[in-house]
XYZ file of C-alpha atoms in Angstrom:
767
model
C 0.000 0.000 0.000
C 1.445 3.435 -0.920
C 2.548 5.557 2.006
C 0.719 8.873 2.512
C 2.695 11.924 1.463
C 4.264 13.912 4.314
C 3.896 17.653 4.698
C 6.197 19.620 2.380
C 8.120 22.698 3.433
C 7.392 25.482 0.933
C 10.813 27.000 1.591
C 11.979 24.569 -1.107
C 9.777 26.301 -3.711
C 11.511 26.819 -7.051
C 10.433 29.193 -9.831
C 11.459 28.581 -13.432
C 10.401 29.725 -16.896
C 6.739 29.544 -17.825
C 5.749 26.990 -20.446
C 4.753 27.924 -23.979
C 2.661 24.819 -24.610
C 0.270 22.436 -22.837
C 0.128 18.622 -22.686
C 2.736 16.748 -24.738
C 4.986 14.026 -23.338
C 5.290 15.677 -19.861
C 1.541 15.321 -19.389
C 1.749 11.586 -20.115
C 4.637 11.131 -17.713
C 2.922 13.060 -14.920
C -0.311 11.107 -15.447
C 1.496 7.785 -15.173
C 3.567 8.906 -12.198
C 0.515 9.984 -10.203
C -1.337 6.803 -11.086
C 1.542 4.563 -10.061
C 2.034 6.456 -6.797
C -1.616 6.187 -5.792
C -2.860 3.004 -7.438
C 0.036 0.811 -8.558
C 0.585 -0.395 -12.161
C -2.257 -2.903 -12.602
C -4.936 -0.710 -11.038
C -3.678 2.308 -13.010
C -3.980 0.522 -16.347
C -7.343 -1.016 -15.472
C -8.797 2.278 -14.326
C -7.529 4.692 -16.965
C -8.687 2.462 -19.810
C -12.266 2.722 -18.462
C -12.160 6.493 -18.035
C -14.728 8.248 -20.288
C -15.363 5.039 -22.245
C -18.863 3.913 -23.214
C -18.665 0.889 -20.913
C -16.733 2.771 -18.217
C -17.148 5.700 -15.869
C -17.360 9.432 -16.371
C -14.351 11.489 -15.371
C -14.770 12.873 -11.834
C -13.022 16.041 -12.993
C -14.391 18.498 -15.544
C -17.622 18.418 -17.545
C -16.126 18.670 -21.039
C -18.012 16.271 -23.355
C -16.737 13.547 -25.628
C -17.020 13.873 -29.388
C -20.293 12.126 -30.399
C -19.785 8.782 -32.077
C -16.102 8.562 -31.242
C -13.877 7.470 -28.357
C -10.093 7.359 -28.248
C -8.453 4.450 -26.449
C -7.072 6.997 -23.989
C -10.023 9.386 -23.608
C -8.611 11.457 -20.767
C -6.270 14.332 -19.996
C -3.547 14.823 -17.399
C -5.903 16.321 -14.841
C -8.483 13.609 -15.441
C -5.804 11.030 -14.707
C -4.890 12.901 -11.532
C -8.547 13.020 -10.449
C -8.896 9.281 -10.954
C -5.650 8.573 -9.105
C -6.926 10.623 -6.151
C -10.211 8.707 -6.016
C -8.951 5.227 -6.872
C -5.997 5.426 -4.496
C -5.240 2.425 -2.329
C -4.432 4.677 0.629
C -7.126 4.631 3.305
C -8.249 6.740 6.247
C -9.512 4.266 8.835
C -10.892 4.588 12.368
C -7.330 3.962 13.563
C -6.212 7.077 11.702
C -8.787 9.179 13.551
C -7.792 7.597 16.861
C -4.217 8.672 16.191
C -5.006 12.197 14.979
C -7.107 14.666 16.931
C -9.217 17.250 15.129
C -6.847 19.934 16.406
C -3.886 18.059 14.929
C -5.601 17.672 11.567
C -6.585 21.354 11.502
C -2.906 22.180 11.466
C -2.341 20.192 8.275
C -2.560 21.565 4.748
C -5.386 20.736 2.367
C -2.845 18.886 0.236
C -1.745 16.653 3.124
C -5.315 15.874 4.139
C -6.276 14.791 0.632
C -3.194 12.628 0.250
C -4.115 10.406 3.212
C -6.553 8.347 1.138
C -10.144 7.130 1.013
C -12.448 7.348 4.006
C -13.556 3.871 5.065
C -16.078 4.130 7.945
C -18.800 6.487 9.146
C -17.381 8.614 11.960
C -18.855 10.924 14.594
C -17.381 13.788 16.586
C -19.430 14.137 19.755
C -19.820 17.399 21.713
C -16.614 18.145 23.589
C -14.684 15.278 21.987
C -11.197 15.747 20.588
C -11.260 12.803 18.163
C -13.698 11.322 15.673
C -14.854 7.809 16.531
C -16.764 5.147 14.564
C -20.560 5.133 14.399
C -22.966 2.696 12.748
C -24.921 3.775 9.701
C -28.313 3.419 11.358
C -27.150 5.393 14.378
C -25.791 8.123 12.087
C -29.079 8.354 10.182
C -31.045 8.466 13.444
C -28.808 11.253 14.749
C -29.455 13.351 11.621
C -33.195 12.711 11.713
C -33.380 13.581 15.391
C -31.571 16.875 14.893
C -33.759 17.816 11.913
C -36.959 16.951 13.778
C -35.831 19.166 16.642
C -35.624 22.312 14.515
C -38.237 25.009 14.950
C -38.497 25.209 11.139
C -37.112 23.161 8.231
C -35.574 26.420 7.011
C -33.064 26.162 9.863
C -31.283 23.418 7.899
C -28.947 23.939 4.942
C -28.274 21.185 2.363
C -25.226 21.772 0.150
C -24.394 19.835 -3.041
C -21.155 19.366 -4.950
C -21.082 19.118 -8.737
C -19.852 15.516 -8.712
C -23.133 14.098 -7.423
C -24.895 11.870 -9.975
C -28.262 12.765 -11.492
C -29.958 10.010 -9.511
C -28.459 11.035 -6.146
C -29.132 14.727 -6.818
C -32.751 14.071 -7.727
C -33.357 12.082 -4.522
C -31.441 14.604 -2.409
C -33.587 17.548 -3.504
C -36.703 15.364 -3.180
C -35.841 14.529 0.434
C -35.094 18.166 1.226
C -38.332 19.442 -0.292
C -40.347 16.680 1.354
C -38.754 17.826 4.618
C -40.022 21.335 3.905
C -37.271 23.685 2.707
C -35.669 24.969 -0.485
C -32.313 25.655 1.182
C -30.286 24.005 -1.586
C -26.984 25.874 -2.004
C -24.595 24.268 -4.457
C -21.262 24.845 -6.117
C -22.998 26.544 -9.074
C -23.753 29.434 -6.743
C -20.012 30.072 -6.602
C -19.080 29.579 -10.260
C -21.593 29.751 -13.138
C -24.594 31.296 -11.360
C -23.844 34.513 -13.245
C -24.041 32.568 -16.510
C -27.406 31.110 -15.611
C -28.800 34.477 -14.523
C -27.600 36.171 -17.702
C -28.684 33.457 -20.125
C -32.143 32.876 -18.638
C -32.926 36.578 -19.067
C -31.471 36.818 -22.575
C -32.227 33.487 -24.289
C -34.533 31.730 -21.814
C -32.327 28.827 -20.697
C -29.264 28.904 -18.468
C -27.215 26.449 -20.513
C -24.845 26.651 -23.425
C -26.290 26.374 -26.912
C -23.438 24.617 -28.720
C -22.106 21.085 -29.159
C -18.613 19.732 -29.755
C -19.280 19.548 -33.541
C -20.362 23.197 -33.440
C -17.009 24.215 -31.979
C -15.127 22.030 -34.436
C -16.877 23.783 -37.330
C -16.954 27.390 -36.113
C -15.305 30.233 -38.033
C -14.460 32.289 -34.961
C -14.131 31.288 -31.294
C -13.706 33.879 -28.562
C -12.431 32.378 -25.296
C -12.793 34.851 -22.437
C -11.775 34.437 -18.805
C -10.991 30.759 -19.221
C -7.890 28.554 -19.026
C -8.626 25.301 -20.909
C -5.096 23.929 -20.513
C -5.557 23.515 -16.770
C -9.299 23.560 -16.157
C -10.716 21.722 -19.203
C -7.716 20.180 -21.011
C -9.749 17.962 -23.366
C -11.212 21.143 -24.819
C -7.816 21.655 -26.469
C -8.386 18.604 -28.695
C -11.662 20.136 -29.846
C -9.973 23.478 -30.514
C -7.244 21.677 -32.458
C -9.923 20.237 -34.761
C -11.511 23.661 -35.116
C -8.159 25.118 -36.122
C -7.673 22.352 -38.691
C -11.067 23.316 -40.142
C -10.016 26.949 -40.482
C -11.319 28.524 -37.272
C -9.799 31.667 -35.829
C -9.352 31.644 -32.032
C -9.060 34.808 -29.956
C -8.020 34.399 -26.307
C -9.138 37.132 -23.900
C -7.487 36.792 -20.502
C -5.267 38.721 -18.077
C -2.669 35.922 -18.024
C -1.114 34.122 -20.996
C -2.111 30.470 -20.581
C 0.017 27.695 -22.037
C -2.948 25.744 -23.396
C -4.109 28.650 -25.525
C -0.611 29.325 -26.821
C 0.216 25.864 -28.147
C -1.206 22.363 -27.684
C 0.797 19.163 -28.065
C -1.598 16.233 -28.295
C 0.380 13.275 -26.907
C -1.752 10.878 -28.962
C -0.471 12.368 -32.225
C 2.989 12.342 -33.751
C 3.242 16.125 -33.942
C 2.380 16.295 -30.266
C 5.271 14.005 -29.341
C 8.119 14.933 -31.676
C 6.742 18.075 -33.306
C 5.741 21.570 -32.247
C 2.066 20.785 -31.744
C -0.628 23.244 -32.794
C -0.850 26.955 -32.102
C -4.319 27.549 -30.660
C -4.861 31.293 -30.195
C -4.431 33.459 -33.282
C -4.715 36.538 -31.098
C -4.138 37.055 -27.383
C -5.941 40.042 -25.891
C -4.311 40.584 -22.501
C -7.229 42.297 -20.889
C -7.234 43.933 -17.483
C -9.169 42.172 -14.741
C -12.844 43.106 -15.047
C -12.470 44.794 -18.431
C -14.440 42.254 -20.466
C -17.759 44.111 -20.382
C -16.036 47.208 -21.709
C -14.566 45.150 -24.529
C -17.935 43.664 -25.475
C -19.655 47.051 -25.449
C -16.782 48.521 -27.461
C -17.138 45.741 -30.031
C -20.895 46.402 -30.223
C -20.112 50.057 -30.977
C -17.783 49.110 -33.797
C -20.345 46.693 -35.245
C -22.936 49.469 -35.251
C -20.460 51.851 -36.891
C -19.706 49.268 -39.582
C -23.425 48.753 -40.210
C -23.925 52.499 -40.541
C -21.096 52.649 -43.062
C -22.479 49.737 -45.110
C -26.173 49.224 -44.257
C -27.415 45.645 -44.410
C -23.950 44.062 -44.423
C -23.154 43.596 -40.713
C -26.284 43.063 -38.621
C -28.722 40.193 -39.142
C -31.833 42.339 -39.452
C -34.155 39.413 -40.143
C -33.058 37.686 -36.936
C -33.308 40.914 -34.943
C -36.810 41.590 -36.236
C -38.236 38.094 -35.887
C -36.493 36.745 -32.804
C -35.295 39.638 -30.623
C -36.755 42.169 -28.201
C -35.149 45.301 -26.789
C -32.883 45.883 -29.778
C -33.675 49.561 -30.301
C -33.088 50.427 -26.633
C -29.837 48.486 -26.615
C -28.573 50.111 -29.822
C -29.491 53.570 -28.518
C -27.649 52.832 -25.271
C -24.496 51.673 -27.047
C -24.533 54.606 -29.457
C -25.183 57.136 -26.737
C -22.915 56.030 -23.899
C -19.954 53.941 -25.076
C -16.716 55.894 -25.429
C -13.932 53.933 -27.112
C -11.267 55.880 -25.223
C -12.803 54.594 -21.966
C -12.965 51.093 -23.468
C -9.221 51.256 -24.167
C -8.550 52.446 -20.608
C -10.799 49.812 -19.013
C -9.435 46.913 -21.045
C -5.776 47.852 -21.323
C -5.960 46.862 -24.988
C -4.991 48.971 -27.961
C -7.555 50.530 -30.250
C -6.151 48.394 -33.060
C -6.675 45.145 -31.108
C -10.305 46.047 -30.452
C -10.922 47.073 -34.067
C -9.297 43.885 -35.383
C -11.538 41.802 -33.116
C -14.604 43.632 -34.419
C -13.501 42.887 -37.988
C -13.147 39.213 -37.079
C -16.730 39.216 -35.774
C -17.949 40.860 -38.981
C -16.072 38.388 -41.188
C -17.349 35.299 -39.347
C -20.498 33.446 -40.377
C -20.263 31.094 -37.362
C -19.149 32.614 -34.069
C -18.972 31.031 -30.621
C -18.138 32.811 -27.377
C -16.762 30.616 -24.579
C -16.212 31.771 -21.010
C -15.696 30.628 -17.447
C -14.919 32.114 -14.022
C -13.011 35.128 -15.329
C -16.353 36.557 -16.431
C -18.766 35.117 -13.887
C -16.886 36.025 -10.695
C -17.047 39.775 -11.243
C -19.415 42.254 -9.613
C -20.753 42.965 -13.099
C -20.494 39.341 -14.259
C -24.140 38.999 -15.294
C -24.008 42.226 -17.289
C -20.736 41.162 -18.936
C -22.248 37.911 -20.165
C -25.395 39.672 -21.372
C -23.230 42.046 -23.413
C -21.376 39.054 -24.864
C -24.714 37.478 -25.822
C -25.730 40.779 -27.425
C -22.787 40.533 -29.842
C -24.031 37.127 -30.960
C -27.648 38.293 -31.277
C -26.592 41.253 -33.422
C -25.136 38.804 -35.919
C -27.844 36.113 -35.620
C -25.441 33.653 -34.001
C -27.922 31.733 -31.860
C -29.712 28.708 -33.286
C -27.419 28.019 -36.225
C -24.730 25.325 -36.611
C -21.264 26.375 -35.523
C -22.465 29.362 -33.518
C -23.727 30.196 -30.044
C -22.907 30.560 -26.356
C -20.552 28.217 -24.523
C -20.278 28.642 -20.755
C -17.708 25.975 -19.896
C -18.760 24.250 -16.690
C -16.368 22.870 -14.136
C -17.367 19.818 -12.108
C -18.453 16.780 -14.071
C -22.161 16.925 -13.206
C -22.654 20.435 -11.930
C -25.057 21.132 -14.803
C -26.913 17.866 -14.250
C -27.415 18.621 -10.565
C -29.174 21.860 -11.476
C -31.320 20.038 -14.050
C -32.300 17.546 -11.333
C -33.612 20.326 -9.090
C -30.590 21.362 -7.033
C -31.520 25.035 -6.920
C -33.128 27.195 -4.305
C -35.498 28.769 -6.874
C -36.906 25.917 -8.944
C -39.934 26.983 -11.027
C -43.522 26.114 -10.192
C -43.741 23.642 -13.090
C -40.985 21.510 -11.555
C -42.420 21.657 -8.026
C -45.908 20.749 -9.240
C -44.604 17.750 -11.195
C -42.552 16.624 -8.174
C -45.569 16.887 -5.871
C -47.778 14.991 -8.316
C -45.270 12.170 -8.708
C -44.656 11.623 -5.006
C -47.699 12.907 -3.146
C -45.760 15.534 -1.213
C -46.149 19.294 -0.868
C -42.939 21.094 -1.810
C -42.383 24.497 -0.213
C -42.742 27.454 -2.564
C -40.701 30.035 -0.686
C -37.286 30.414 -2.262
C -34.419 29.012 -0.236
C -30.854 30.065 0.515
C -27.930 29.986 -1.882
C -24.327 29.465 -0.729
C -23.609 33.030 0.382
C -26.967 33.444 2.104
C -26.521 30.066 3.820
C -23.278 31.279 5.370
C -25.043 34.418 6.532
C -27.857 32.351 8.038
C -25.460 30.093 9.954
C -23.408 33.101 11.041
C -26.508 34.835 12.382
C -27.880 31.776 14.192
C -30.778 31.336 11.758
C -29.591 27.895 10.579
C -28.084 25.238 12.813
C -27.809 22.077 10.685
C -25.488 21.809 7.679
C -25.443 18.762 5.389
C -22.855 18.629 2.600
C -23.389 16.125 -0.212
C -19.800 15.994 -1.470
C -17.426 18.866 -1.972
C -15.409 20.898 0.506
C -17.649 23.771 1.563
C -15.122 25.459 3.865
C -12.447 25.669 1.191
C -14.776 26.424 -1.721
C -16.460 29.456 -0.184
C -15.241 33.034 0.358
C -14.375 34.832 3.586
C -12.865 31.768 5.256
C -12.869 33.129 8.802
C -16.552 34.066 8.590
C -17.490 30.745 6.959
C -15.667 28.695 9.569
C -17.200 30.652 12.429
C -20.642 30.147 10.869
C -20.239 26.380 10.662
C -18.960 26.202 14.233
C -22.208 27.821 15.389
C -24.188 24.850 14.057
C -25.547 22.092 16.258
C -24.775 19.466 13.603
C -22.587 19.351 10.511
C -22.678 16.351 8.161
C -20.223 15.681 5.331
C -20.848 12.973 2.719
C -17.389 12.451 1.247
C -14.905 10.117 -0.363
C -11.758 11.731 1.077
C -10.670 13.819 4.029
C -10.758 17.615 3.688
C -10.873 20.715 5.860
C -14.676 20.739 6.009
C -14.497 17.627 8.210
C -12.489 19.569 10.776
C -14.502 22.794 10.979
C -17.534 21.371 12.720
C -20.694 22.041 14.612
C -21.176 20.799 18.163
C -21.694 17.336 16.658
C -20.209 16.272 13.340
C -20.620 13.273 11.054
C -18.450 11.977 8.236
C -20.389 9.620 5.956
C -18.052 7.851 3.488
C -19.471 7.295 0.024
C -18.634 5.384 -3.107
C -16.833 7.348 -5.784
C -17.294 7.492 -9.541
C -14.717 4.723 -10.045
C -16.256 2.292 -7.493
C -18.514 -0.630 -8.312
C -22.000 0.043 -6.926
C -23.977 -3.097 -6.102
C -27.464 -2.832 -4.597
C -29.769 -5.777 -3.889
C -27.337 -8.066 -5.712
C -27.327 -5.996 -8.933
C -24.671 -3.664 -10.279
C -26.091 -0.166 -10.595
C -25.381 2.629 -13.030
C -25.692 6.363 -12.546
C -25.965 9.131 -15.108
C -24.410 12.550 -15.582
C -24.970 15.579 -17.821
C -21.975 17.214 -19.450
C -21.364 20.867 -20.227
C -23.287 20.590 -23.511
C -26.481 18.938 -22.217
C -25.590 15.375 -23.183
C -26.723 12.753 -20.633
C -24.916 9.424 -20.413
C -24.257 6.547 -18.028
C -21.314 6.093 -15.706
C -20.348 2.627 -14.463
C -17.735 2.188 -11.746
C -15.796 -1.062 -11.743
C -13.280 -1.003 -8.868
C -13.860 -2.848 -5.580
C -14.753 -0.241 -2.930
C -12.088 0.778 -0.412
C -14.216 -0.654 2.406
C -17.344 -2.741 2.815
C -18.655 0.102 4.954
C -18.963 2.512 2.024
C -22.427 3.328 0.720
C -23.488 4.986 -2.490
C -24.771 8.540 -2.377
C -28.176 7.183 -3.395
C -28.171 4.743 -0.477
C -27.047 7.453 1.952
C -29.797 9.851 0.892
C -32.413 7.119 1.099
C -31.107 6.020 4.494
C -31.420 9.533 5.895
C -34.882 9.875 4.353
C -36.130 6.612 5.830
C -34.960 7.664 9.298
C -36.483 11.111 8.794
C -39.884 10.125 7.415
C -40.437 6.602 8.707
C -41.543 3.461 6.833
C -44.916 4.740 5.610
C -43.721 7.727 3.595
C -45.201 8.253 0.130
C -41.765 8.132 -1.508
C -40.489 4.537 -2.026
C -37.008 5.168 -0.625
C -36.124 1.490 -0.155
C -37.113 0.650 -3.728
C -35.021 3.537 -5.044
C -31.987 2.239 -3.133
C -32.362 -1.235 -4.629
C -32.877 -0.231 -8.272
C -31.704 3.039 -9.816
C -33.898 2.413 -12.863
C -36.839 3.183 -10.583
C -35.338 6.604 -9.873
C -34.943 7.270 -13.581
C -38.559 6.254 -14.189
C -39.660 8.983 -11.771
C -37.291 11.508 -13.351
C -38.976 10.708 -16.681
C -42.330 11.857 -15.278
C -41.004 14.955 -13.504
C -38.413 16.614 -15.745
C -39.098 17.533 -19.404
C -36.555 16.137 -21.831
C -36.065 12.883 -19.903
C -38.922 10.981 -21.505
C -38.024 7.288 -21.844
C -34.908 7.991 -19.782
C -33.875 4.404 -19.110
C -33.902 3.422 -22.756
C -32.284 6.549 -24.191
C -29.475 6.752 -21.664
C -28.366 3.246 -22.605
C -27.582 4.349 -26.151
C -23.884 4.409 -27.116
C -23.512 8.135 -26.358
C -26.603 8.677 -24.234
C -28.884 11.457 -25.429
C -29.087 15.222 -25.704
C -31.532 17.353 -23.777
C -33.713 19.829 -25.667
C -32.478 23.417 -25.996
C -35.190 25.618 -27.544
C -32.925 28.497 -28.721
C -30.519 26.067 -30.370
C -33.074 23.609 -31.708
C -35.904 25.892 -32.819
C -34.799 29.492 -32.304
C -37.518 29.529 -29.671
C -36.896 31.698 -26.636
C -38.824 30.967 -23.447
C -38.355 34.423 -21.935
C -40.674 37.098 -20.552
C -41.083 38.482 -24.079
C -41.057 35.187 -25.980
C -37.949 36.422 -27.787
C -34.233 36.736 -27.187
C -33.735 39.839 -25.084
C -31.173 42.571 -25.409
C -30.471 43.936 -21.923
C -29.234 47.463 -21.346
C -26.400 47.527 -18.799
C -24.350 50.470 -17.654
C -20.639 49.998 -18.217
C -18.690 48.786 -15.202
C -15.001 48.005 -14.876
C -12.307 47.681 -12.208
C -9.903 50.634 -11.897
C -6.753 50.071 -9.848
C -6.556 52.515 -6.905
C -3.202 54.210 -6.320
C -0.929 52.071 -4.188
C -3.216 49.031 -4.461
C -3.527 45.949 -6.662
C -6.464 43.939 -7.998
C -6.222 40.233 -7.207
C -7.779 37.344 -9.091
C -7.832 33.914 -7.486
C -7.251 30.871 -9.682
C -6.281 27.202 -9.809
C -2.819 25.757 -10.062
C -2.266 23.181 -12.786
C -1.882 20.681 -9.923
C -5.360 21.076 -8.495
C -9.027 20.780 -9.408
C -11.248 23.160 -7.491
C -10.344 22.567 -3.837
C -8.613 19.215 -4.449
C -4.849 19.712 -4.417
C -3.120 17.012 -6.468
C 0.408 18.297 -5.906
C 2.538 21.377 -5.323
C 3.718 22.035 -8.876
C 2.249 24.417 -11.438
C 4.264 23.194 -14.386
C 2.803 25.626 -16.910
C 3.524 28.696 -14.761
C 6.972 27.517 -13.706
C 6.247 26.945 -9.992
C 7.539 23.814 -8.270
C 7.185 22.763 -4.640
C 4.722 25.313 -3.270
C 1.482 27.244 -3.605
C 1.834 30.464 -1.604
C 2.936 32.629 -4.522
C 1.681 35.928 -5.918
C 2.088 36.469 -9.649
C 2.866 40.143 -10.247
C 3.991 42.314 -13.171
C 7.681 43.237 -13.191
C 6.674 46.913 -13.423
C 4.672 46.606 -10.206
C 7.559 44.902 -8.448
C 9.749 47.851 -9.271
C 7.211 50.570 -8.535
C 6.314 49.059 -5.138
C 9.972 48.592 -4.239
C 10.015 44.791 -4.160
C 12.202 42.151 -5.754
C 11.450 38.704 -7.104
C 11.259 36.202 -4.274
C 10.354 38.724 -1.585
C 7.827 37.434 0.928
C 4.760 39.527 1.644
C 1.434 39.416 3.434
C -1.712 40.135 1.410
C -4.268 42.488 2.939
C -7.642 42.945 1.241
C -9.607 46.143 1.733
C -13.396 46.227 1.687
C -15.307 49.487 1.975
C -18.399 49.237 4.172
C -21.609 51.226 3.535
C -20.602 53.792 6.162
C -17.330 54.469 4.350
C -15.073 52.649 6.787
C -12.622 50.029 5.493
C -12.597 46.425 6.659
C -9.412 44.372 6.246
C -8.684 40.675 5.794
C -5.310 38.952 5.674
C -3.532 36.037 4.020
C 0.076 35.813 5.133
C 3.407 34.788 3.661
C 3.309 34.777 -0.134
C 6.359 34.813 -2.376
C 6.422 37.356 -5.213
C 6.860 35.839 -8.675
C 7.328 38.158 -11.690
C 4.824 37.241 -14.354
C 3.373 38.724 -17.570
C 0.146 40.073 -16.071
C -1.330 43.546 -16.679
C 0.109 46.285 -14.501
C -1.979 46.633 -11.354
C -3.332 43.083 -11.637
C -2.030 40.127 -9.630
C -3.021 36.476 -9.296
C -2.739 33.755 -6.644
C -4.159 30.315 -5.929
C -7.264 29.508 -3.958
C -8.233 28.294 -1.383
C -5.183 29.997 0.153
C -6.546 33.419 -0.872
C -10.215 32.771 -0.035
C -9.785 34.523 3.355
C -9.331 37.780 1.422
C -12.758 37.722 -0.255
C -15.486 39.486 1.764
C -18.738 37.571 2.068
C -20.618 40.605 0.751
C -18.364 41.026 -2.303
C -20.815 39.406 -4.704
C -22.037 39.738 -8.269
C -25.190 41.724 -8.899
C -28.232 39.516 -9.600
C -26.412 36.175 -9.179
C -24.943 36.618 -5.654
C -21.792 34.819 -6.831
C -18.679 35.609 -4.762
C -16.407 38.007 -6.645
C -13.167 36.051 -6.519
C -11.688 37.652 -9.622
C -11.484 41.272 -8.462
C -10.300 41.766 -4.882
C -8.601 45.020 -3.870
C -5.427 44.312 -1.928
C -2.224 45.890 -0.683
C 1.101 44.232 0.093
C 2.962 44.255 3.390
C 6.564 43.090 3.376
C 7.397 40.472 5.962
C 10.133 41.286 8.427
């Protein structure tokens, strides 16, 4: 059995040159190394060959889809291999481990060390006043949860969080149990990432999902990629972009940092990716200032209008605007009357020529796609930014035609499916009515709490039970000190998990750890192997089938855990057949068929070779289910992020050696960092102007202005300065180390998403 990794001293951190390409032979070597370390040779080969295959399991990492009708023998990327190695590890965290390590001891460990200890094997309880977790039986754990929930004055005093890795079947039952209990408090990881996308798209096109497929991207003329780093966060997207380039597409990258994956891609499954130079992905790199994307999109709209005025009928799609759009005249008047290109240049940090060339590319393209991720969504004006991006597409009729549309690139592998299954605090009446009809319950209609509001409720003593279905809530959320204090005010915290993380150590008076099967594990119920389903970033639903023996006979599937809690909570005579759902997941899918549109004949369709696609009215029919019945232009005032004198604007981001809060290792190969994570990437000009040198160690202090004008400060200590090609005044560092700097109230308008990409900070040199 592999030995757990010891803590690593970051004083050994080494900084080298940044990489000019992604993947290639190093990615293969790293993938194999991590697999061998965690799983051994036989298990590594057996597991990776099932990853993303039709008869295998879906990657527990990102939600990028497979090409329809085709599978490579090695249908995974470096980070997918790392994710599998983490989950399929042979290291284990047993009751003996918890007997040896107190909670206080474990709190002193890094997130990396905790994750490297291995798979959780037994349900554990931390009793009031205890220093160590100890084993508890499953029935006793379920009874404890039910007793605490029954003791609440209102169901709304409980909060039920969901991670994006939960299967469709588990998510559907989880929200069903919660609504049958009587609350809509369903915060999830979408609240912290793509909520701004959903808010913007529902208002503009009527559905909060992307409108394109992999073949659309492969056949586009022009692809704008804004606020996204595919090389680290969605590496398999690079293969799709490589095909698009081969078909003649132009790619424009819009990002504060140059990212290796968008510079050059070396596909290790092709000769030119092994011995050649690979493929250049981005034709243009627009190094935009943090928060300047909305200004760019409004500036581009101005130039499109100017071009139309100069040559009427040659730029705008007037037939599409007339037949399918509402609010066009108001939007055009707003752009004409308020957008100043000199301000656009200042806000973006781009040259006038770069902006004009991008506008010409939009005009020349018959098939345009705009892709984005957290760089756009985690801004105060994130919703407005995305709506202005959609406006560019609507002006040119780029919704509902092959090779064109919107592409919000989701993170976790089933984060979109969880939302489809009802994991949302504001599900529409049509969904609630269908749920009630199917199960004979009465779902609450009052909207529940999202992630930020859940923290506020726990902080203020208005919620006292927290249940986390996967994920690492403490490390995923902003304002770490406030979040941890809020959870410690709870009477009970419950974490359904595969591996140890910090959320198990920041507890209520009583805490439970319920160990679950992972995506790679064989799931057998009532003597039959079960299958779960997931929805990828492009609305394709397919099966996932784990095949590895579980790490312990004490592990239960997420479905079985939800049903076990529900049976203890509601008793044996409840109208929902919880026991039958546990024994046969087809029964769950039969109910989903009757509740959620698009899932008709679910069990048959999902067993097709590539599953099936969900309906998307704007894409499929140019039908827009909005308040106007058309695609809506939305007028938004321009907002951007100036850099105050003597301050810097911080964006938080992932290392190449992590996925969300899971830390795979301490190397960021593409950015030239090895052996540590507490680094701050800063422009050489800022180093000089602030009087620092490369390698200096500083404390980061964020500044948040309160309504009364006073300034509130938060700290994250001991970061090493690394010169990097980032815009002057803009810096970047990894989360969750920098989450303590993000105020809980620093959120996006409309979506309430934490603004992790624009935090005002100052530096203090360490003595």
